Amino acid sequence: MSLSNGNSALHLKALESYTRDVGRGVARIDYQTMDSLHVSTGDIIEVRGERRTVAKCLPLYPSDESKGIIRVDGLVRNNAGVAIGDNVVVKKIKAIPAQKVIVTPLEAIPPINERYLADALETTPIVKGDNVMIPYFGGRLTFQIAGVTPAVTSESAALVTQETTFDITEVGETLRGFTQVSYEDIGGLREEIQKVREMIELPLRHPEIFEKLGIEAPKGVLLYGPPGTGKTLLAKAVASESNAHFISISGPEIMSKFYGESEARLREIFKEAREKAPTIMFVDEIDSIAPKREEVTGEVERRIVSQILSLMDGLEARGGVIVIAATNRPNAVDPALRRPGRFDREIEIKVPDRSGRLEILQIHARNMPLQSDVDQSRIAAITHGFVGADLEYLCKEAAMKCLRRMLPELDLEQEQVPLETLDKLVITQGDFDQAIKDVMPSAMREVFLESPDVSWSDIGGLEQIKRELQEAVEWPLKYPDLYAKLGHSIPKGILLHGPSGAGKTMLAKAVASESEANFISIKGPELLSGWVGESERGIREVFRRARQASPCVIFFDEIDSIATTRGGAGNGVSAGSTERVVSQILTELDGISELRGVVVLAATNRPDMVDPALLRPGRFDRIVFVPNPDKTTRKRIFEIYAKGKPIKPGDIDLQRLSDITDGFSGADASAVVNTAVSLVLHKYLSRYPTPEEATKHASEARITMHDFEEAVKKIRAQRDMKPDERRVSRPYYR
């Protein structure tokens, strides 16, 4: 930080703004700088780089004090003609209320009321030539200030008030461009942005640094990661922020059926890039035009790969051309491209973590009318596995829920909905809660994802088992920092075994629900395939998706069907397939690739059939026996299932009911309640045979103790049947 003009101006380093400040026309400086400039919070300051612009002054967060920086968003940086890291001159100026402002849209706009501009820009400082951004129904409209009345001098700025009138002119053709995507529009990728800036922005803006070091600047960057994580957005932001010429290439537009034409198009694109250098060339889905040559059958693809190789690292110099490529299948790209001199660095764009998701939510909800009860931190905490594109869609879906809620009040016959009605469109926490149910993480769409709605209170008894599962699964996923500090490692696998109907599957669902984790349910037989390698690929894919969407619970129901003891008496294709599946599960659980934030739950009522190699610490760390319920537990189960049923208080003796159901499982207890309801339904419908009469007298239906006793007899008779008697014989017709 340095002074100039007799303490009236300061040199500060421009950095990106905080997420909440984007589009508000504010500049944040520390209190020491504010004292030096004699400004207070809310005063107007001039920010001068290559050009002059103005902004409203606000204080920095305490963590940024005494660093000699000013935080401004991409809009202010674009108006001042500076990039992140450049120095700007800052000084205090006076603000004059603007009477009339002439604005020119930078692109075609829908019909818009001039009054809307005054409301959106109220208290915003402006000068002629500035670009301003107006939030408009979830999007953004960009205008350039073509004139201000009264005219401002070099020592003043205009301030928009409620009395300011706006005049919108036709779309201009020779207006200075606007940064459509800035670094503030990207959330959760701070480290990746820093790497890309070092590799791309620095060589384009300051090539002399690399000349002094005697090295060549990097020529290519490969961005890889799951779809929707922001690879294309990052490339656009880099091009915008570095003021470089931007060329985007997609595979199909290069392909041609004529011999040599595809290569000619590539040469033309690289020629244009060299002529308009510095240039950033972005190749999206590079695996589609540069696949491994030994694996493709088409001659065109091989020639295109060879052409790209020679253009990126051939005899002809590329000049100031940097190639950014994006793919979600890096291993499908030809290996010759993945070496220094072509793609110098490969940067993984990962699925965002909790703090990253919060940043992305704040960006997409920036211009949304949110009610004060919307807790973005909570939404970020429960959206495990969501990438940036999923969170954007979540915000859109929440807005649509709000619209559907308010639709009856909207008069759609009117030409334009009045502002008073539009002000009622406010998105609540309930809208987001409903939207989360409808949005599935894109990283998980190919595997079976469920969002269980089972809590610990829905499971009767089994208190000791619940506590064990909480300690093993829920607490480590909810408090990972505490466990890391204590040096406690999360169990990799838990095996629940016990008689059928004891509640093993329900316990697994409650674990996933209470720990707010993603839940992948795998039914053993659906993974088995007669084709060699397909079953193992299915297991690998499940674990890969679970790692991407961690924290995640993978639940193998009836694991004895796919993880039977190897080397048994079985033979044939199915036996070999099962043995390979067991080996693959062993490798995933305790192999070189570490499981982080992924817990494997398995259930079986035949633990003797499960391969012994799985039943050791490091794989299934805990083996938990889930017994049939005792009297107290059965009573609690009856309480849970009887809730909401038409039972008169005091009519049912739950203690006696639990006494006469000795030996019943949790599933049997559930069946008793359902059977009792069914018996009442039969009696009720025989009394009122027509639907009208039945509906009219619905409140008279009551379940009595006698109905429960009859239901117990019926269920016990079914349980005591021999296996042969349970088979339903087909009637014989002559």
XYZ file of C-alpha atoms in Angstrom, residues 199-200 216-222 270 281 286 290 293 305-315 318 321-325 333-346:
45
model
C -0.746 -21.885 -15.585
C -2.748 -19.681 -17.948
C 8.707 -21.868 -21.775
C 5.277 -20.991 -20.472
C 2.828 -23.909 -20.107
C 0.934 -24.663 -23.310
C -1.991 -26.834 -22.249
C -4.159 -27.797 -19.279
C -6.430 -30.841 -19.035
C -5.184 -22.908 -34.735
C -8.625 -22.408 -27.030
C -11.773 -33.978 -25.800
C -8.903 -37.536 -29.426
C -5.774 -44.585 -31.379
C -5.489 -37.207 -33.078
C -2.290 -37.014 -35.163
C -3.241 -33.520 -36.377
C -3.885 -32.283 -32.813
C -0.536 -33.723 -31.685
C 1.381 -31.946 -34.450
C -0.473 -28.647 -33.930
C 0.126 -28.666 -30.167
C 3.771 -29.701 -30.274
C 4.890 -29.672 -33.909
C 7.600 -27.819 -35.846
C 2.148 -21.842 -31.276
C -2.000 -19.886 -27.660
C -2.991 -21.956 -24.634
C -5.217 -25.006 -25.024
C -7.615 -25.990 -22.241
C -9.365 -29.333 -22.618
C -7.829 -39.682 -24.123
C -4.851 -40.672 -26.289
C -1.739 -41.034 -24.046
C 0.418 -39.021 -26.478
C -1.575 -35.903 -25.535
C -1.057 -36.445 -21.817
C 2.584 -35.430 -21.581
C 4.499 -32.174 -20.935
C 4.650 -29.976 -24.012
C 1.067 -30.784 -24.896
C -1.030 -30.898 -21.747
C 1.518 -29.753 -19.185
C -0.755 -30.126 -16.210
C -3.817 -32.174 -15.378
